[in-house]
mmCIF file of C-alpha atoms in Angstrom:
data_model
loop_
_atom_site.group_PDB
_atom_site.id
_atom_site.type_symbol
_atom_site.label_atom_id
_atom_site.label_comp_id
_atom_site.label_asym_id
_atom_site.label_seq_id
_atom_site.Cartn_x
_atom_site.Cartn_y
_atom_site.Cartn_z
ATOM 1 C CA HIS A 1316 167.738 39.824 165.520
ATOM 2 C CA ASP A 1317 170.996 41.395 165.157
ATOM 3 C CA ALA A 1318 171.485 41.271 161.904
ATOM 4 C CA LEU A 1319 174.924 43.057 160.473
ATOM 5 C CA PRO A 1320 174.675 45.441 157.759
ATOM 6 C CA ILE A 1321 176.823 43.897 154.844
ATOM 7 C CA PHE A 1322 177.076 46.387 152.780
ATOM 8 C CA LEU A 1323 178.229 47.106 148.719
ATOM 9 C CA ASP A 1324 179.464 50.931 147.589
ATOM 10 C CA TYR A 1325 178.403 50.845 144.733
ATOM 11 C CA GLY A 1326 180.948 52.936 142.640
ATOM 12 C CA GLY A 1327 182.932 53.543 146.505
ATOM 13 C CA SER A 1328 186.242 54.011 144.917
ATOM 14 C CA LEU A 1329 188.477 52.413 147.085
ATOM 15 C CA GLY A 1330 186.636 52.362 150.578
ATOM 16 C CA SER A 1331 186.992 55.509 151.927
ATOM 17 C CA THR A 1332 183.616 55.757 152.801
ATOM 18 C CA PHE A 1333 183.938 52.694 154.586
ATOM 19 C CA HIS A 1334 187.484 54.353 156.065
ATOM 20 C CA ARG A 1335 185.731 57.211 157.157
ATOM 21 C CA TYR A 1336 183.034 55.652 159.419
ATOM 22 C CA LYS A 1337 184.334 52.089 160.279
ATOM 23 C CA ASN A 1338 185.152 53.654 163.644
ATOM 24 C CA ILE A 1339 181.204 53.512 164.372
ATOM 25 C CA LEU A 1340 180.287 50.477 162.602
ATOM 26 C CA PRO A 1341 179.281 47.274 164.308
ATOM 27 C CA ASP A 1342 182.168 45.257 164.758
ATOM 28 C CA ASN A 1343 182.952 42.491 161.754
ATOM 29 C CA THR A 1344 180.771 44.893 159.419
ATOM 30 C CA LYS A 1345 181.156 43.161 155.975
ATOM 31 C CA TRP A 1346 182.039 45.601 153.211
ATOM 32 C CA SER A 1347 182.168 45.597 149.620
ATOM 33 C CA VAL A 1348 182.975 47.627 146.666
ATOM 34 C CA VAL A 1349 181.752 47.612 143.190
ATOM 35 C CA GLU A 1350 183.917 49.809 140.693
ATOM 36 C CA GLN A 1351 185.871 50.511 137.550
ATOM 37 C CA GLU A 1352 187.997 47.743 136.466
ATOM 38 C CA LYS A 1353 191.425 50.112 137.817
ATOM 39 C CA TYR A 1354 189.617 50.264 141.154
ATOM 40 C CA VAL A 1355 188.737 46.369 141.807
ATOM 41 C CA SER A 1356 192.496 45.155 140.636
ATOM 42 C CA TYR A 1357 194.178 47.772 142.987
ATOM 43 C CA GLY A 1358 191.620 46.955 145.581
ATOM 44 C CA LYS A 1359 192.178 43.194 145.531
ATOM 45 C CA ASP A 1360 196.050 43.378 145.497
ATOM 46 C CA ILE A 1361 196.413 46.495 148.240
ATOM 47 C CA ILE A 1362 193.671 46.298 150.818
ATOM 48 C CA LYS A 1363 192.557 43.794 152.437
ATOM 49 C CA ASP A 1364 189.624 44.598 154.868
ATOM 50 C CA ILE A 1365 187.335 45.385 151.677
ATOM 51 C CA GLY A 1366 185.955 42.876 148.928
ATOM 52 C CA PHE A 1367 186.391 44.488 145.472
ATOM 53 C CA TYR A 1368 184.006 42.785 142.575
ATOM 54 C CA TYR A 1369 183.617 44.676 138.285
ATOM 55 C CA THR A 1370 179.825 43.783 138.842
ATOM 56 C CA PHE A 1371 176.654 44.067 141.178
ATOM 57 C CA GLU A 1372 176.300 40.662 140.302
ATOM 58 C CA GLU A 1373 179.457 39.012 141.266
ATOM 59 C CA CYS A 1374 178.709 41.186 144.639
ATOM 60 C CA LEU A 1375 175.615 39.611 144.815
ATOM 61 C CA ASN A 1376 176.820 35.759 143.999
ATOM 62 C CA GLN A 1377 179.675 35.913 146.756
ATOM 63 C CA GLN A 1378 178.005 38.069 149.639
ATOM 64 C CA ASP A 1379 174.950 38.133 151.033
ATOM 65 C CA ILE A 1380 174.519 41.921 150.001
ATOM 66 C CA ASN A 1381 171.447 43.773 152.393
ATOM 67 C CA VAL A 1382 172.347 47.263 151.854
ATOM 68 C CA VAL A 1383 173.092 49.171 149.045
ATOM 69 C CA LEU A 1384 175.392 52.448 149.231
ATOM 70 C CA PHE A 1385 175.599 55.238 146.467
ATOM 71 C CA SER A 1386 177.511 57.483 148.232
ATOM 72 C CA GLY A 1387 177.950 60.759 145.486
ATOM 73 C CA SER A 1388 178.159 58.378 142.885
ATOM 74 C CA VAL A 1389 174.724 57.350 140.676
ATOM 75 C CA GLN A 1390 174.431 60.592 139.406
ATOM 76 C CA TYR A 1391 176.924 59.606 136.847
ATOM 77 C CA PHE A 1392 175.340 56.123 135.269
ATOM 78 C CA PRO A 1393 173.996 56.937 131.602
ATOM 79 C CA ASN A 1394 170.746 55.232 132.964
ATOM 80 C CA PRO A 1395 170.236 56.172 136.980
ATOM 81 C CA PHE A 1396 166.697 55.024 137.499
ATOM 82 C CA LYS A 1397 167.280 51.402 135.901
ATOM 83 C CA VAL A 1398 170.507 50.721 138.247
ATOM 84 C CA ILE A 1399 168.418 51.927 141.303
ATOM 85 C CA GLU A 1400 165.960 49.294 140.349
ATOM 86 C CA LYS A 1401 167.523 46.803 139.820
ATOM 87 C CA VAL A 1402 169.732 46.731 142.626
ATOM 88 C CA ALA A 1403 167.030 47.969 144.921
ATOM 89 C CA ASN A 1404 165.223 44.719 143.647
ATOM 90 C CA LYS A 1405 167.888 42.586 144.593
ATOM 91 C CA VAL A 1406 168.273 44.243 148.493
ATOM 92 C CA LYS A 1407 165.906 44.996 150.869
ATOM 93 C CA PHE A 1408 167.789 48.673 151.658
ATOM 94 C CA VAL A 1409 169.444 51.545 149.161
ATOM 95 C CA LEU A 1410 171.128 54.706 150.465
ATOM 96 C CA LEU A 1411 171.266 57.476 147.987
ATOM 97 C CA ASP A 1412 173.537 59.819 149.459
ATOM 98 C CA GLU A 1413 175.382 62.838 148.614
ATOM 99 C CA THR A 1414 172.929 62.843 145.613
ATOM 100 C CA PRO A 1415 172.296 66.569 143.228
ATOM 101 C CA PHE A 1416 168.915 67.115 143.020
ATOM 102 C CA GLY A 1417 167.779 70.519 141.694
ATOM 103 C CA ASN A 1418 166.944 73.588 143.323
ATOM 104 C CA GLY A 1419 164.707 76.098 140.990
ATOM 105 C CA ASN A 1420 163.876 76.430 137.817
ATOM 106 C CA LYS A 1421 165.232 74.115 134.945
ATOM 107 C CA SER A 1422 167.110 71.887 137.173
ATOM 108 C CA GLU A 1423 166.425 68.618 136.618
ATOM 109 C CA GLY A 1424 168.249 67.148 133.682
ATOM 110 C CA ILE A 1425 171.840 66.007 132.384
ATOM 111 C CA TYR A 1426 174.654 68.631 132.394
ATOM 112 C CA ILE A 1427 177.813 69.371 132.605
ATOM 113 C CA GLN A 1428 180.383 68.747 135.954
ATOM 114 C CA HIS A 1429 182.975 70.573 135.996
ATOM 115 C CA VAL A 1430 186.009 69.222 137.885
ATOM 116 C CA PRO A 1431 188.701 72.583 139.298
ATOM 117 C CA ASP A 1432 192.191 71.112 138.606
ATOM 118 C CA ALA A 1433 192.899 71.036 142.685
ATOM 119 C CA PHE A 1434 191.085 67.517 142.666
ATOM 120 C CA TYR A 1435 192.785 65.497 139.977
ATOM 121 C CA GLY A 1436 196.045 68.099 138.640
ATOM 122 C CA VAL A 1437 193.980 68.675 135.670
ATOM 123 C CA GLU A 1438 190.991 70.740 134.892
ATOM 124 C CA THR A 1439 187.851 67.362 134.703
ATOM 125 C CA TYR A 1440 184.790 67.550 133.556
ATOM 126 C CA TYR A 1441 181.975 64.888 133.721
ATOM 127 C CA PRO A 1442 178.057 64.310 132.645
ATOM 128 C CA VAL A 1443 175.853 64.328 135.472
ATOM 129 C CA HIS A 1444 172.242 63.549 135.983
ATOM 130 C CA VAL A 1445 170.868 66.442 138.268
ATOM 131 C CA PHE A 1446 167.750 64.943 139.892
ATOM 132 C CA SER A 1447 164.617 66.624 141.046
ATOM 133 C CA ARG A 1448 162.790 65.557 144.033
ATOM 134 C CA GLU A 1449 159.760 65.186 142.865
ATOM 135 C CA GLU A 1450 160.786 63.102 139.798
ATOM 136 C CA ILE A 1451 163.153 60.509 143.069
ATOM 137 C CA ILE A 1452 160.151 60.234 145.152
ATOM 138 C CA ASN A 1453 157.387 58.805 142.839
ATOM 139 C CA PHE A 1454 159.765 56.306 140.409
ATOM 140 C CA LEU A 1455 159.803 54.793 144.424
ATOM 141 C CA THR A 1456 157.044 54.985 145.727
ATOM 142 C CA ASP A 1457 155.400 53.591 141.951
ATOM 143 C CA ASN A 1458 158.186 50.742 142.052
ATOM 144 C CA ARG A 1459 157.267 49.258 145.282
ATOM 145 C CA PHE A 1460 160.313 51.077 147.303
ATOM 146 C CA ASP A 1461 159.077 52.708 151.122
ATOM 147 C CA ILE A 1462 160.868 55.589 151.776
ATOM 148 C CA LEU A 1463 162.332 55.682 155.131
ATOM 149 C CA PHE A 1464 163.990 58.476 155.903
ATOM 150 C CA GLU A 1465 165.568 61.521 153.950
ATOM 151 C CA TRP A 1466 168.155 64.164 154.432
ATOM 152 C CA ARG A 1467 169.457 67.462 152.668
ATOM 153 C CA TYR A 1468 172.857 68.550 153.033
ATOM 154 C CA GLU A 1469 173.152 72.484 154.226
ATOM 155 C CA GLY A 1470 176.373 74.295 154.604
ATOM 156 C CA ILE A 1471 179.617 74.757 152.515
ATOM 157 C CA GLY A 1472 179.062 73.014 149.159
ATOM 158 C CA THR A 1473 182.034 70.467 147.630
ATOM 159 C CA GLY A 1474 183.847 72.122 145.085
ATOM 160 C CA ILE A 1475 182.481 71.379 142.634
ATOM 161 C CA GLN A 1476 180.431 73.071 140.076
ATOM 162 C CA ILE A 1477 177.675 71.963 137.602
ATOM 163 C CA LYS A 1478 177.166 74.223 134.491
ATOM 164 C CA ASP A 1479 174.484 74.605 131.492
ATOM 165 C CA ASP A 1480 175.205 77.062 128.844
ATOM 166 C CA ASN A 1481 178.203 78.310 131.105
ATOM 167 C CA ALA A 1482 175.797 79.437 134.267
ATOM 168 C CA LEU A 1483 175.980 77.764 137.274
ATOM 169 C CA ILE A 1484 173.184 74.960 138.205
ATOM 170 C CA ASP A 1485 171.509 75.654 141.361
ATOM 171 C CA THR A 1486 171.875 72.189 143.335
ATOM 172 C CA ILE A 1487 170.970 70.691 147.164
ATOM 173 C CA ASP A 1488 172.991 67.530 148.374
ATOM 174 C CA ARG A 1489 170.708 65.253 149.455
ATOM 175 C CA GLY A 1490 169.778 61.730 150.412
ATOM 176 C CA PHE A 1491 167.476 58.992 151.085
ATOM 177 C CA LEU A 1492 167.047 55.459 152.440
ATOM 178 C CA ILE A 1493 164.674 52.848 150.948
ATOM 179 C CA GLU A 1494 163.595 49.807 151.619
ATOM 180 C CA ASN A 1495 161.956 46.809 149.112
ATOM 181 C CA ARG A 1496 158.474 46.510 151.188
ATOM 182 C CA LEU A 1497 158.452 42.833 148.623
ATOM 183 C CA LEU A 1498 161.319 41.037 149.668
ATOM 184 C CA GLU A 1499 160.939 38.951 152.797
ATOM 185 C CA LYS A 1500 162.422 39.858 156.029
ATOM 186 C CA LYS A 1501 165.758 38.375 155.590
ATOM 187 C CA GLY A 1502 168.483 40.092 156.278
ATOM 188 C CA GLU A 1503 166.749 42.921 157.934
ATOM 189 C CA LEU A 1504 168.243 45.387 160.103
ATOM 190 C CA GLU A 1505 166.885 46.583 163.092
#
């Protein structure tokens, strides 16, 4: 059958990913965003082609989500593995995209991300989790998820730096499409 993807963009800001790709998505694709309170309030008032929600549970109660997207967001959660597992246990497909992975020694862990003032008008710093590829693959495959596809970004970086003791950490942005192999086939995309 031709099930439409019903997306939840977890940490999706004001829907920039949806607006970037809506011309290539199937007609009538439903898109929702779970975000911080100010984003949700603004989005509900101004952006009408996307549903905005305060929590994953609120969105799941109102939408029959079959794909959750973490596009450059999961690395900012205090415990990203718990979030991935919670979401992946309720939804058939999860996309981890634009996620930093270590590329060398002493890479996985929590670091400080330096965001130059060109992004927000003021220099900003965030804690960020840098993953190891082995760590995420072991976590996913040990927890009843199948990796359907994996990709890595090549070329020019984002301009955002991750540092440890004033040295830059060498990272690679990767992505994974995962499937919960235990969920019933309802909502499966073909």
